[in-house]
Amino acid sequence: MNYILLKNCRELLTVEENAKDLIGLNKNISLLIEDAKIKKIGAYEKLKEEILSRTFQEIDCSNKVVMPGYVDCHTHLIFGESRVDEYVASFTMNKEEIKNKIPRTGLEASIFSTRNSTDEELINSSLVKLNRMLKHGTTTVEIKSGYGIDKDTELRLLKLINILKEKAPQTILSTYLGAHYFDTEMGKEKYIDFMIKEVMPIIKKENLAQFCDIWCDEGYYDANDCYKVLKAGLENNMLPTLHTECYSAIGGAKVAAELKAANVGHLNYISLEDIELLKEANVVGVLIPTTDFSVKHKKPFDPKPMLDKKMTIAIATNLNPGNWVEDMEISMILACRNHKMTENEAIRAATLGGAKALRIDKDYGSLEVGKFADIQIRNSDSYKNVVYKFGVNEVEHVIKRGKIIF
Ligand SMILES: [Zn+2]
C-alpha cells in the first residue's frame, strides 16, 4: 500500500454533499491517502497512528490550501486549427466585415481544419491543452466530438478521445456531438436518420462515448429533433446532454427534463418553470461564463433563480476555438463578478457540481473518505484567492488517484 499524509492543512475544503457552507471548510486538519483513495480526514496524530510502522510520504500543508481537483464538465478541446484571427477581428469588426476579411469562419472553419488534421496533430495539440489544464488544478475533463459532422471524422475524433484517456493524466469522459450542426447537402432530417442508423450503433459497439449531445437552437435542432436524437442516444448507451436556451428558448430544457438528461449547458433564456422541471428531473445546469464574455452575450445567464430553487449547477470552461479557456478559475472569476455568484458557490460548481453533471460524483468531485484522491494543493493563504487573483496560478501539487503527478 502507498500512503500520502497531507499534514495540518491551513485550509482544507471537502466540498462534501451536505456542507452547510457549500465547501466544507476545515482548518488545521490532515488528510490521509491510501493508494488511489482518501482513507481518513482528521487530526494529524490520529492519522499517524493509522499507519504506524508503515512508510509514507508526508507533505507539510500548514501554509497550503487543499481542495478537490476541478471537474471541467463541458469542453470541445479536440479540434484542428485555432481561430485567433477571427477572434481578434471581432474586437473591432462586425460579422459582415469579418466574413469579407476571413473566408472561412466559425463552425465551418473548425470543421474544415479538423477534418484536415492528422491523428497525430489532434492528439498532440489536445495533450498540450490537457497538461496545461492539469497544472491549473483540473483533474477531470469531458471532451465532445462535433467538429467532424461526417461519419469518418466523428468516429475518428471519438477514437482519439479514447486514446487521450490512456495518455492524459486526467480522467476523461467523451461525448458524441454529431448534432453540433448538420450536413447541409444531406439536410437536417436525413442527417438525423444518418446519425441514428449509421453512426450511433458503431459508437455503442465500440464503446466510444458516454454521452450524446445536441445543439438546440433556432436554425439548428428544435425540441422534436432533440427528443429523437437523444432518445436514440439513450438506446445506444449514451446519456443525454444538451446545449440549450443559449440564444433562444425553443423547448430544449423540457426535453432534457423528460429524458432525465445528465446536464444542460448555457441556459441564458431558461424560464422559472423549466428550472423547476430540471430540478425535479435532477438535471445539472452547466453555466459557461467565459462564453457569455467571449461573445458579449446580450442576455447573460442568471444563476440566482437556479440556486434559489436548489437546482444543482456546475461551471465549465467550454474550451473551443471561439472561446479558448483552459483555466477553470477564469470561469469562476467571471461567474462571481459578472453573474453574482459567491466564491463558495463557484467552488462547489467547479468541483462537485461538475462531477454531478457527469454522473461520477460517487467517486469524484469532493474530498470524502472512499472517494478517489483527486486533489490540488495550493501555495496560498486563502481559498478565496481562486476568484480573486487574476492569472495567478497558486497550484503547487496535483494528486490524481493518489499519485502526485504535478
Ligand atoms: Zn459547448
JSON list of N, CA and C in Angstrom, two decimals, residues 221-288:
[
{"chain": "A", "resi": 221, "resn": "TYR", "atom": "N", "xyz": [-31.30, 22.56, -34.17]},
{"chain": "A", "resi": 221, "resn": "TYR", "atom": "CA", "xyz": [-32.23, 21.49, -33.85]},
{"chain": "A", "resi": 221, "resn": "TYR", "atom": "C", "xyz": [-33.34, 21.99, -32.92]},
{"chain": "A", "resi": 222, "resn": "ASP", "atom": "N", "xyz": [-34.59, 21.64, -33.23]},
{"chain": "A", "resi": 222, "resn": "ASP", "atom": "CA", "xyz": [-35.69, 22.04, -32.36]},
{"chain": "A", "resi": 222, "resn": "ASP", "atom": "C", "xyz": [-35.98, 20.93, -31.33]},
{"chain": "A", "resi": 223, "resn": "ALA", "atom": "N", "xyz": [-36.99, 21.15, -30.50]},
{"chain": "A", "resi": 223, "resn": "ALA", "atom": "CA", "xyz": [-37.25, 20.23, -29.40]},
{"chain": "A", "resi": 223, "resn": "ALA", "atom": "C", "xyz": [-37.56, 18.81, -29.90]},
{"chain": "A", "resi": 224, "resn": "ASN", "atom": "N", "xyz": [-38.34, 18.71, -30.99]},
{"chain": "A", "resi": 224, "resn": "ASN", "atom": "CA", "xyz": [-38.65, 17.37, -31.53]},
{"chain": "A", "resi": 224, "resn": "ASN", "atom": "C", "xyz": [-37.41, 16.64, -32.00]},
{"chain": "A", "resi": 225, "resn": "ASP", "atom": "N", "xyz": [-36.53, 17.38, -32.70]},
{"chain": "A", "resi": 225, "resn": "ASP", "atom": "CA", "xyz": [-35.26, 16.78, -33.15]},
{"chain": "A", "resi": 225, "resn": "ASP", "atom": "C", "xyz": [-34.45, 16.27, -31.95]},
{"chain": "A", "resi": 226, "resn": "CYS", "atom": "N", "xyz": [-34.40, 17.13, -30.93]},
{"chain": "A", "resi": 226, "resn": "CYS", "atom": "CA", "xyz": [-33.61, 16.78, -29.73]},
{"chain": "A", "resi": 226, "resn": "CYS", "atom": "C", "xyz": [-34.14, 15.48, -29.12]},
{"chain": "A", "resi": 227, "resn": "TYR", "atom": "N", "xyz": [-35.46, 15.41, -29.01]},
{"chain": "A", "resi": 227, "resn": "TYR", "atom": "CA", "xyz": [-36.06, 14.22, -28.40]},
{"chain": "A", "resi": 227, "resn": "TYR", "atom": "C", "xyz": [-35.66, 12.97, -29.19]},
{"chain": "A", "resi": 228, "resn": "LYS", "atom": "N", "xyz": [-35.78, 13.07, -30.51]},
{"chain": "A", "resi": 228, "resn": "LYS", "atom": "CA", "xyz": [-35.49, 11.93, -31.37]},
{"chain": "A", "resi": 228, "resn": "LYS", "atom": "C", "xyz": [-34.01, 11.49, -31.27]},
{"chain": "A", "resi": 229, "resn": "VAL", "atom": "N", "xyz": [-33.12, 12.45, -31.36]},
{"chain": "A", "resi": 229, "resn": "VAL", "atom": "CA", "xyz": [-31.68, 12.15, -31.35]},
{"chain": "A", "resi": 229, "resn": "VAL", "atom": "C", "xyz": [-31.25, 11.62, -29.98]},
{"chain": "A", "resi": 230, "resn": "LEU", "atom": "N", "xyz": [-31.69, 12.31, -28.93]},
{"chain": "A", "resi": 230, "resn": "LEU", "atom": "CA", "xyz": [-31.23, 11.92, -27.59]},
{"chain": "A", "resi": 230, "resn": "LEU", "atom": "C", "xyz": [-31.83, 10.60, -27.13]},
{"chain": "A", "resi": 231, "resn": "LYS", "atom": "N", "xyz": [-33.07, 10.33, -27.56]},
{"chain": "A", "resi": 231, "resn": "LYS", "atom": "CA", "xyz": [-33.71, 9.04, -27.26]},
{"chain": "A", "resi": 231, "resn": "LYS", "atom": "C", "xyz": [-32.90, 7.92, -27.91]},
{"chain": "A", "resi": 232, "resn": "ALA", "atom": "N", "xyz": [-32.52, 8.14, -29.16]},
{"chain": "A", "resi": 232, "resn": "ALA", "atom": "CA", "xyz": [-31.69, 7.15, -29.86]},
{"chain": "A", "resi": 232, "resn": "ALA", "atom": "C", "xyz": [-30.34, 7.01, -29.17]},
{"chain": "A", "resi": 233, "resn": "GLY", "atom": "N", "xyz": [-29.81, 8.12, -28.70]},
{"chain": "A", "resi": 233, "resn": "GLY", "atom": "CA", "xyz": [-28.54, 8.08, -27.95]},
{"chain": "A", "resi": 233, "resn": "GLY", "atom": "C", "xyz": [-28.67, 7.18, -26.73]},
{"chain": "A", "resi": 234, "resn": "LEU", "atom": "N", "xyz": [-29.77, 7.35, -25.98]},
{"chain": "A", "resi": 234, "resn": "LEU", "atom": "CA", "xyz": [-30.02, 6.51, -24.80]},
{"chain": "A", "resi": 234, "resn": "LEU", "atom": "C", "xyz": [-30.04, 5.03, -25.17]},
{"chain": "A", "resi": 235, "resn": "GLU", "atom": "N", "xyz": [-30.72, 4.75, -26.30]},
{"chain": "A", "resi": 235, "resn": "GLU", "atom": "CA", "xyz": [-30.80, 3.34, -26.74]},
{"chain": "A", "resi": 235, "resn": "GLU", "atom": "C", "xyz": [-29.43, 2.79, -27.15]},
{"chain": "A", "resi": 236, "resn": "ASN", "atom": "N", "xyz": [-28.50, 3.69, -27.40]},
{"chain": "A", "resi": 236, "resn": "ASN", "atom": "CA", "xyz": [-27.13, 3.28, -27.73]},
{"chain": "A", "resi": 236, "resn": "ASN", "atom": "C", "xyz": [-26.15, 3.57, -26.58]},
{"chain": "A", "resi": 237, "resn": "ASN", "atom": "N", "xyz": [-26.69, 3.50, -25.37]},
{"chain": "A", "resi": 237, "resn": "ASN", "atom": "CA", "xyz": [-25.87, 3.61, -24.15]},
{"chain": "A", "resi": 237, "resn": "ASN", "atom": "C", "xyz": [-25.22, 4.98, -23.92]},
{"chain": "A", "resi": 238, "resn": "MET", "atom": "N", "xyz": [-25.81, 6.03, -24.47]},
{"chain": "A", "resi": 238, "resn": "MET", "atom": "CA", "xyz": [-25.26, 7.37, -24.22]},
{"chain": "A", "resi": 238, "resn": "MET", "atom": "C", "xyz": [-26.27, 8.20, -23.45]},
{"chain": "A", "resi": 239, "resn": "LEU", "atom": "N", "xyz": [-25.84, 8.79, -22.34]},
{"chain": "A", "resi": 239, "resn": "LEU", "atom": "CA", "xyz": [-26.73, 9.65, -21.56]},
{"chain": "A", "resi": 239, "resn": "LEU", "atom": "C", "xyz": [-26.92, 10.98, -22.28]},
{"chain": "A", "resi": 240, "resn": "PRO", "atom": "N", "xyz": [-28.14, 11.53, -22.25]},
{"chain": "A", "resi": 240, "resn": "PRO", "atom": "CA", "xyz": [-28.37, 12.79, -22.95]},
{"chain": "A", "resi": 240, "resn": "PRO", "atom": "C", "xyz": [-27.74, 14.00, -22.25]},
{"chain": "A", "resi": 241, "resn": "THR", "atom": "N", "xyz": [-27.20, 14.91, -23.05]},
{"chain": "A", "resi": 241, "resn": "THR", "atom": "CA", "xyz": [-26.82, 16.25, -22.58]},
{"chain": "A", "resi": 241, "resn": "THR", "atom": "C", "xyz": [-27.19, 17.23, -23.70]},
{"chain": "A", "resi": 242, "resn": "LEU", "atom": "N", "xyz": [-27.40, 18.48, -23.35]},
{"chain": "A", "resi": 242, "resn": "LEU", "atom": "CA", "xyz": [-27.81, 19.46, -24.37]},
{"chain": "A", "resi": 242, "resn": "LEU", "atom": "C", "xyz": [-27.09, 20.79, -24.22]},
{"chain": "A", "resi": 243, "resn": "HIS", "atom": "N", "xyz": [-26.89, 21.44, -25.37]},
{"chain": "A", "resi": 243, "resn": "HIS", "atom": "CA", "xyz": [-26.59, 22.87, -25.40]},
{"chain": "A", "resi": 243, "resn": "HIS", "atom": "C", "xyz": [-27.97, 23.50, -25.65]},
{"chain": "A", "resi": 244, "resn": "THR", "atom": "N", "xyz": [-28.47, 24.26, -24.69]},
{"chain": "A", "resi": 244, "resn": "THR", "atom": "CA", "xyz": [-29.83, 24.76, -24.91]},
{"chain": "A", "resi": 244, "resn": "THR", "atom": "C", "xyz": [-30.10, 26.10, -24.22]},
{"chain": "A", "resi": 245, "resn": "GLU", "atom": "N", "xyz": [-31.17, 26.78, -24.67]},
{"chain": "A", "resi": 245, "resn": "GLU", "atom": "CA", "xyz": [-31.60, 28.10, -24.21]},
{"chain": "A", "resi": 245, "resn": "GLU", "atom": "C", "xyz": [-30.42, 29.08, -24.19]},
{"chain": "A", "resi": 246, "resn": "CYS", "atom": "N", "xyz": [-29.56, 29.00, -25.19]},
{"chain": "A", "resi": 246, "resn": "CYS", "atom": "CA", "xyz": [-28.39, 29.89, -25.24]},
{"chain": "A", "resi": 246, "resn": "CYS", "atom": "C", "xyz": [-28.75, 31.18, -25.96]},
{"chain": "A", "resi": 247, "resn": "TYR", "atom": "N", "xyz": [-29.30, 31.06, -27.17]},
{"chain": "A", "resi": 247, "resn": "TYR", "atom": "CA", "xyz": [-29.70, 32.26, -27.92]},
{"chain": "A", "resi": 247, "resn": "TYR", "atom": "C", "xyz": [-31.20, 32.34, -28.15]},
{"chain": "A", "resi": 248, "resn": "SER", "atom": "N", "xyz": [-31.93, 31.28, -27.74]},
{"chain": "A", "resi": 248, "resn": "SER", "atom": "CA", "xyz": [-33.38, 31.26, -27.89]},
{"chain": "A", "resi": 248, "resn": "SER", "atom": "C", "xyz": [-33.92, 30.18, -26.94]},
{"chain": "A", "resi": 249, "resn": "ALA", "atom": "N", "xyz": [-35.22, 30.23, -26.70]},
{"chain": "A", "resi": 249, "resn": "ALA", "atom": "CA", "xyz": [-35.85, 29.20, -25.86]},
{"chain": "A", "resi": 249, "resn": "ALA", "atom": "C", "xyz": [-36.85, 28.46, -26.73]},
{"chain": "A", "resi": 250, "resn": "ILE", "atom": "N", "xyz": [-36.46, 27.26, -27.19]},
{"chain": "A", "resi": 250, "resn": "ILE", "atom": "CA", "xyz": [-37.37, 26.53, -28.08]},
{"chain": "A", "resi": 250, "resn": "ILE", "atom": "C", "xyz": [-37.68, 25.13, -27.55]},
{"chain": "A", "resi": 251, "resn": "GLY", "atom": "N", "xyz": [-37.58, 24.97, -26.25]},
{"chain": "A", "resi": 251, "resn": "GLY", "atom": "CA", "xyz": [-38.09, 23.74, -25.64]},
{"chain": "A", "resi": 251, "resn": "GLY", "atom": "C", "xyz": [-37.05, 22.69, -25.27]},
{"chain": "A", "resi": 252, "resn": "GLY", "atom": "N", "xyz": [-35.77, 23.02, -25.41]},
{"chain": "A", "resi": 252, "resn": "GLY", "atom": "CA", "xyz": [-34.72, 22.04, -25.09]},
{"chain": "A", "resi": 252, "resn": "GLY", "atom": "C", "xyz": [-34.72, 21.61, -23.63]},
{"chain": "A", "resi": 253, "resn": "ALA", "atom": "N", "xyz": [-34.97, 22.56, -22.74]},
{"chain": "A", "resi": 253, "resn": "ALA", "atom": "CA", "xyz": [-34.94, 22.22, -21.31]},
{"chain": "A", "resi": 253, "resn": "ALA", "atom": "C", "xyz": [-36.03, 21.22, -20.95]},
{"chain": "A", "resi": 254, "resn": "LYS", "atom": "N", "xyz": [-37.19, 21.34, -21.59]},
{"chain": "A", "resi": 254, "resn": "LYS", "atom": "CA", "xyz": [-38.29, 20.40, -21.31]},
{"chain": "A", "resi": 254, "resn": "LYS", "atom": "C", "xyz": [-37.91, 18.99, -21.77]},
{"chain": "A", "resi": 255, "resn": "VAL", "atom": "N", "xyz": [-37.28, 18.91, -22.93]},
{"chain": "A", "resi": 255, "resn": "VAL", "atom": "CA", "xyz": [-36.82, 17.60, -23.42]},
{"chain": "A", "resi": 255, "resn": "VAL", "atom": "C", "xyz": [-35.78, 17.02, -22.44]},
{"chain": "A", "resi": 256, "resn": "ALA", "atom": "N", "xyz": [-34.88, 17.89, -21.97]},
{"chain": "A", "resi": 256, "resn": "ALA", "atom": "CA", "xyz": [-33.85, 17.45, -21.01]},
{"chain": "A", "resi": 256, "resn": "ALA", "atom": "C", "xyz": [-34.50, 16.85, -19.77]},
{"chain": "A", "resi": 257, "resn": "ALA", "atom": "N", "xyz": [-35.54, 17.53, -19.27]},
{"chain": "A", "resi": 257, "resn": "ALA", "atom": "CA", "xyz": [-36.22, 17.05, -18.06]},
{"chain": "A", "resi": 257, "resn": "ALA", "atom": "C", "xyz": [-36.93, 15.72, -18.35]},
{"chain": "A", "resi": 258, "resn": "GLU", "atom": "N", "xyz": [-37.59, 15.67, -19.48]},
{"chain": "A", "resi": 258, "resn": "GLU", "atom": "CA", "xyz": [-38.35, 14.46, -19.82]},
{"chain": "A", "resi": 258, "resn": "GLU", "atom": "C", "xyz": [-37.43, 13.24, -19.95]},
{"chain": "A", "resi": 259, "resn": "LEU", "atom": "N", "xyz": [-36.29, 13.44, -20.59]},
{"chain": "A", "resi": 259, "resn": "LEU", "atom": "CA", "xyz": [-35.36, 12.32, -20.80]},
{"chain": "A", "resi": 259, "resn": "LEU", "atom": "C", "xyz": [-34.37, 12.15, -19.65]},
{"chain": "A", "resi": 260, "resn": "LYS", "atom": "N", "xyz": [-34.53, 12.95, -18.61]},
{"chain": "A", "resi": 260, "resn": "LYS", "atom": "CA", "xyz": [-33.62, 12.93, -17.46]},
{"chain": "A", "resi": 260, "resn": "LYS", "atom": "C", "xyz": [-32.16, 13.04, -17.91]},
{"chain": "A", "resi": 261, "resn": "ALA", "atom": "N", "xyz": [-31.89, 14.09, -18.66]},
{"chain": "A", "resi": 261, "resn": "ALA", "atom": "CA", "xyz": [-30.54, 14.33, -19.16]},
{"chain": "A", "resi": 261, "resn": "ALA", "atom": "C", "xyz": [-29.56, 14.47, -17.99]},
{"chain": "A", "resi": 262, "resn": "ALA", "atom": "N", "xyz": [-28.29, 14.19, -18.26]},
{"chain": "A", "resi": 262, "resn": "ALA", "atom": "CA", "xyz": [-27.26, 14.36, -17.22]},
{"chain": "A", "resi": 262, "resn": "ALA", "atom": "C", "xyz": [-27.05, 15.85, -16.96]},
{"chain": "A", "resi": 263, "resn": "ASN", "atom": "N", "xyz": [-26.97, 16.63, -18.03]},
{"chain": "A", "resi": 263, "resn": "ASN", "atom": "CA", "xyz": [-26.77, 18.07, -17.84]},
{"chain": "A", "resi": 263, "resn": "ASN", "atom": "C", "xyz": [-27.22, 18.86, -19.06]},
{"chain": "A", "resi": 264, "resn": "VAL", "atom": "N", "xyz": [-27.42, 20.16, -18.83]},
{"chain": "A", "resi": 264, "resn": "VAL", "atom": "CA", "xyz": [-27.76, 21.09, -19.92]},
{"chain": "A", "resi": 264, "resn": "VAL", "atom": "C", "xyz": [-26.86, 22.32, -19.81]},
{"chain": "A", "resi": 265, "resn": "GLY", "atom": "N", "xyz": [-26.29, 22.73, -20.93]},
{"chain": "A", "resi": 265, "resn": "GLY", "atom": "CA", "xyz": [-25.35, 23.85, -20.91]},
{"chain": "A", "resi": 265, "resn": "GLY", "atom": "C", "xyz": [-25.96, 25.15, -21.42]},
{"chain": "A", "resi": 266, "resn": "HIS", "atom": "N", "xyz": [-25.44, 26.26, -20.91]},
{"chain": "A", "resi": 266, "resn": "HIS", "atom": "CA", "xyz": [-25.74, 27.66, -21.29]},
{"chain": "A", "resi": 266, "resn": "HIS", "atom": "C", "xyz": [-26.89, 28.28, -20.48]},
{"chain": "A", "resi": 267, "resn": "LEU", "atom": "N", "xyz": [-28.17, 28.01, -20.83]},
{"chain": "A", "resi": 267, "resn": "LEU", "atom": "CA", "xyz": [-29.33, 28.42, -20.03]},
{"chain": "A", "resi": 267, "resn": "LEU", "atom": "C", "xyz": [-29.54, 29.92, -19.89]},
{"chain": "A", "resi": 268, "resn": "ASN", "atom": "N", "xyz": [-29.13, 30.70, -20.88]},
{"chain": "A", "resi": 268, "resn": "ASN", "atom": "CA", "xyz": [-29.35, 32.14, -20.82]},
{"chain": "A", "resi": 268, "resn": "ASN", "atom": "C", "xyz": [-30.84, 32.49, -20.83]},
{"chain": "A", "resi": 269, "resn": "TYR", "atom": "N", "xyz": [-31.65, 31.69, -21.55]},
{"chain": "A", "resi": 269, "resn": "TYR", "atom": "CA", "xyz": [-33.07, 32.01, -21.71]},
{"chain": "A", "resi": 269, "resn": "TYR", "atom": "C", "xyz": [-33.98, 31.07, -20.91]},
{"chain": "A", "resi": 270, "resn": "ILE", "atom": "N", "xyz": [-33.44, 30.44, -19.89]},
{"chain": "A", "resi": 270, "resn": "ILE", "atom": "CA", "xyz": [-34.22, 29.46, -19.13]},
{"chain": "A", "resi": 270, "resn": "ILE", "atom": "C", "xyz": [-35.36, 30.17, -18.36]},
{"chain": "A", "resi": 271, "resn": "SER", "atom": "N", "xyz": [-36.53, 29.51, -18.33]},
{"chain": "A", "resi": 271, "resn": "SER", "atom": "CA", "xyz": [-37.67, 30.09, -17.59]},
{"chain": "A", "resi": 271, "resn": "SER", "atom": "C", "xyz": [-37.73, 29.48, -16.19]},
{"chain": "A", "resi": 272, "resn": "LEU", "atom": "N", "xyz": [-38.48, 30.14, -15.31]},
{"chain": "A", "resi": 272, "resn": "LEU", "atom": "CA", "xyz": [-38.64, 29.61, -13.95]},
{"chain": "A", "resi": 272, "resn": "LEU", "atom": "C", "xyz": [-39.29, 28.23, -13.97]},
{"chain": "A", "resi": 273, "resn": "GLU", "atom": "N", "xyz": [-40.26, 28.09, -14.86]},
{"chain": "A", "resi": 273, "resn": "GLU", "atom": "CA", "xyz": [-40.96, 26.80, -14.99]},
{"chain": "A", "resi": 273, "resn": "GLU", "atom": "C", "xyz": [-39.98, 25.69, -15.37]},
{"chain": "A", "resi": 274, "resn": "ASP", "atom": "N", "xyz": [-39.09, 26.00, -16.32]},
{"chain": "A", "resi": 274, "resn": "ASP", "atom": "CA", "xyz": [-38.11, 25.00, -16.74]},
{"chain": "A", "resi": 274, "resn": "ASP", "atom": "C", "xyz": [-37.09, 24.68, -15.64]},
{"chain": "A", "resi": 275, "resn": "ILE", "atom": "N", "xyz": [-36.75, 25.69, -14.86]},
{"chain": "A", "resi": 275, "resn": "ILE", "atom": "CA", "xyz": [-35.83, 25.45, -13.73]},
{"chain": "A", "resi": 275, "resn": "ILE", "atom": "C", "xyz": [-36.45, 24.41, -12.79]},
{"chain": "A", "resi": 276, "resn": "GLU", "atom": "N", "xyz": [-37.76, 24.58, -12.52]},
{"chain": "A", "resi": 276, "resn": "GLU", "atom": "CA", "xyz": [-38.46, 23.60, -11.66]},
{"chain": "A", "resi": 276, "resn": "GLU", "atom": "C", "xyz": [-38.38, 22.19, -12.26]},
{"chain": "A", "resi": 277, "resn": "LEU", "atom": "N", "xyz": [-38.63, 22.11, -13.57]},
{"chain": "A", "resi": 277, "resn": "LEU", "atom": "CA", "xyz": [-38.62, 20.80, -14.24]},
{"chain": "A", "resi": 277, "resn": "LEU", "atom": "C", "xyz": [-37.23, 20.16, -14.17]},
{"chain": "A", "resi": 278, "resn": "LEU", "atom": "N", "xyz": [-36.19, 20.96, -14.42]},
{"chain": "A", "resi": 278, "resn": "LEU", "atom": "CA", "xyz": [-34.82, 20.44, -14.40]},
{"chain": "A", "resi": 278, "resn": "LEU", "atom": "C", "xyz": [-34.43, 19.98, -13.00]},
{"chain": "A", "resi": 279, "resn": "LYS", "atom": "N", "xyz": [-34.83, 20.78, -12.03]},
{"chain": "A", "resi": 279, "resn": "LYS", "atom": "CA", "xyz": [-34.53, 20.43, -10.62]},
{"chain": "A", "resi": 279, "resn": "LYS", "atom": "C", "xyz": [-35.21, 19.09, -10.27]},
{"chain": "A", "resi": 280, "resn": "GLU", "atom": "N", "xyz": [-36.49, 18.97, -10.62]},
{"chain": "A", "resi": 280, "resn": "GLU", "atom": "CA", "xyz": [-37.24, 17.74, -10.34]},
{"chain": "A", "resi": 280, "resn": "GLU", "atom": "C", "xyz": [-36.60, 16.52, -11.00]},
{"chain": "A", "resi": 281, "resn": "ALA", "atom": "N", "xyz": [-36.11, 16.72, -12.23]},
{"chain": "A", "resi": 281, "resn": "ALA", "atom": "CA", "xyz": [-35.55, 15.60, -13.00]},
{"chain": "A", "resi": 281, "resn": "ALA", "atom": "C", "xyz": [-34.07, 15.37, -12.69]},
{"chain": "A", "resi": 282, "resn": "ASN", "atom": "N", "xyz": [-33.53, 16.20, -11.76]},
{"chain": "A", "resi": 282, "resn": "ASN", "atom": "CA", "xyz": [-32.14, 16.01, -11.36]},
{"chain": "A", "resi": 282, "resn": "ASN", "atom": "C", "xyz": [-31.14, 16.28, -12.50]},
{"chain": "A", "resi": 283, "resn": "VAL", "atom": "N", "xyz": [-31.50, 17.23, -13.36]},
{"chain": "A", "resi": 283, "resn": "VAL", "atom": "CA", "xyz": [-30.61, 17.60, -14.47]},
{"chain": "A", "resi": 283, "resn": "VAL", "atom": "C", "xyz": [-29.72, 18.75, -13.99]},
{"chain": "A", "resi": 284, "resn": "VAL", "atom": "N", "xyz": [-28.41, 18.61, -14.18]},
{"chain": "A", "resi": 284, "resn": "VAL", "atom": "CA", "xyz": [-27.48, 19.64, -13.72]},
{"chain": "A", "resi": 284, "resn": "VAL", "atom": "C", "xyz": [-27.37, 20.76, -14.76]},
{"chain": "A", "resi": 285, "resn": "GLY", "atom": "N", "xyz": [-27.41, 21.99, -14.32]},
{"chain": "A", "resi": 285, "resn": "GLY", "atom": "CA", "xyz": [-27.23, 23.14, -15.21]},
{"chain": "A", "resi": 285, "resn": "GLY", "atom": "C", "xyz": [-25.76, 23.49, -15.31]},
{"chain": "A", "resi": 286, "resn": "VAL", "atom": "N", "xyz": [-25.23, 23.49, -16.52]},
{"chain": "A", "resi": 286, "resn": "VAL", "atom": "CA", "xyz": [-23.81, 23.82, -16.70]},
{"chain": "A", "resi": 286, "resn": "VAL", "atom": "C", "xyz": [-23.70, 25.27, -17.18]},
{"chain": "A", "resi": 287, "resn": "LEU", "atom": "N", "xyz": [-23.11, 26.10, -16.35]},
{"chain": "A", "resi": 287, "resn": "LEU", "atom": "CA", "xyz": [-23.01, 27.53, -16.66]},
{"chain": "A", "resi": 287, "resn": "LEU", "atom": "C", "xyz": [-21.64, 27.83, -17.26]},
{"chain": "A", "resi": 288, "resn": "ILE", "atom": "N", "xyz": [-21.65, 28.70, -18.28]},
{"chain": "A", "resi": 288, "resn": "ILE", "atom": "CA", "xyz": [-20.41, 28.94, -19.03]},
{"chain": "A", "resi": 288, "resn": "ILE", "atom": "C", "xyz": [-20.15, 30.44, -19.13]}
]
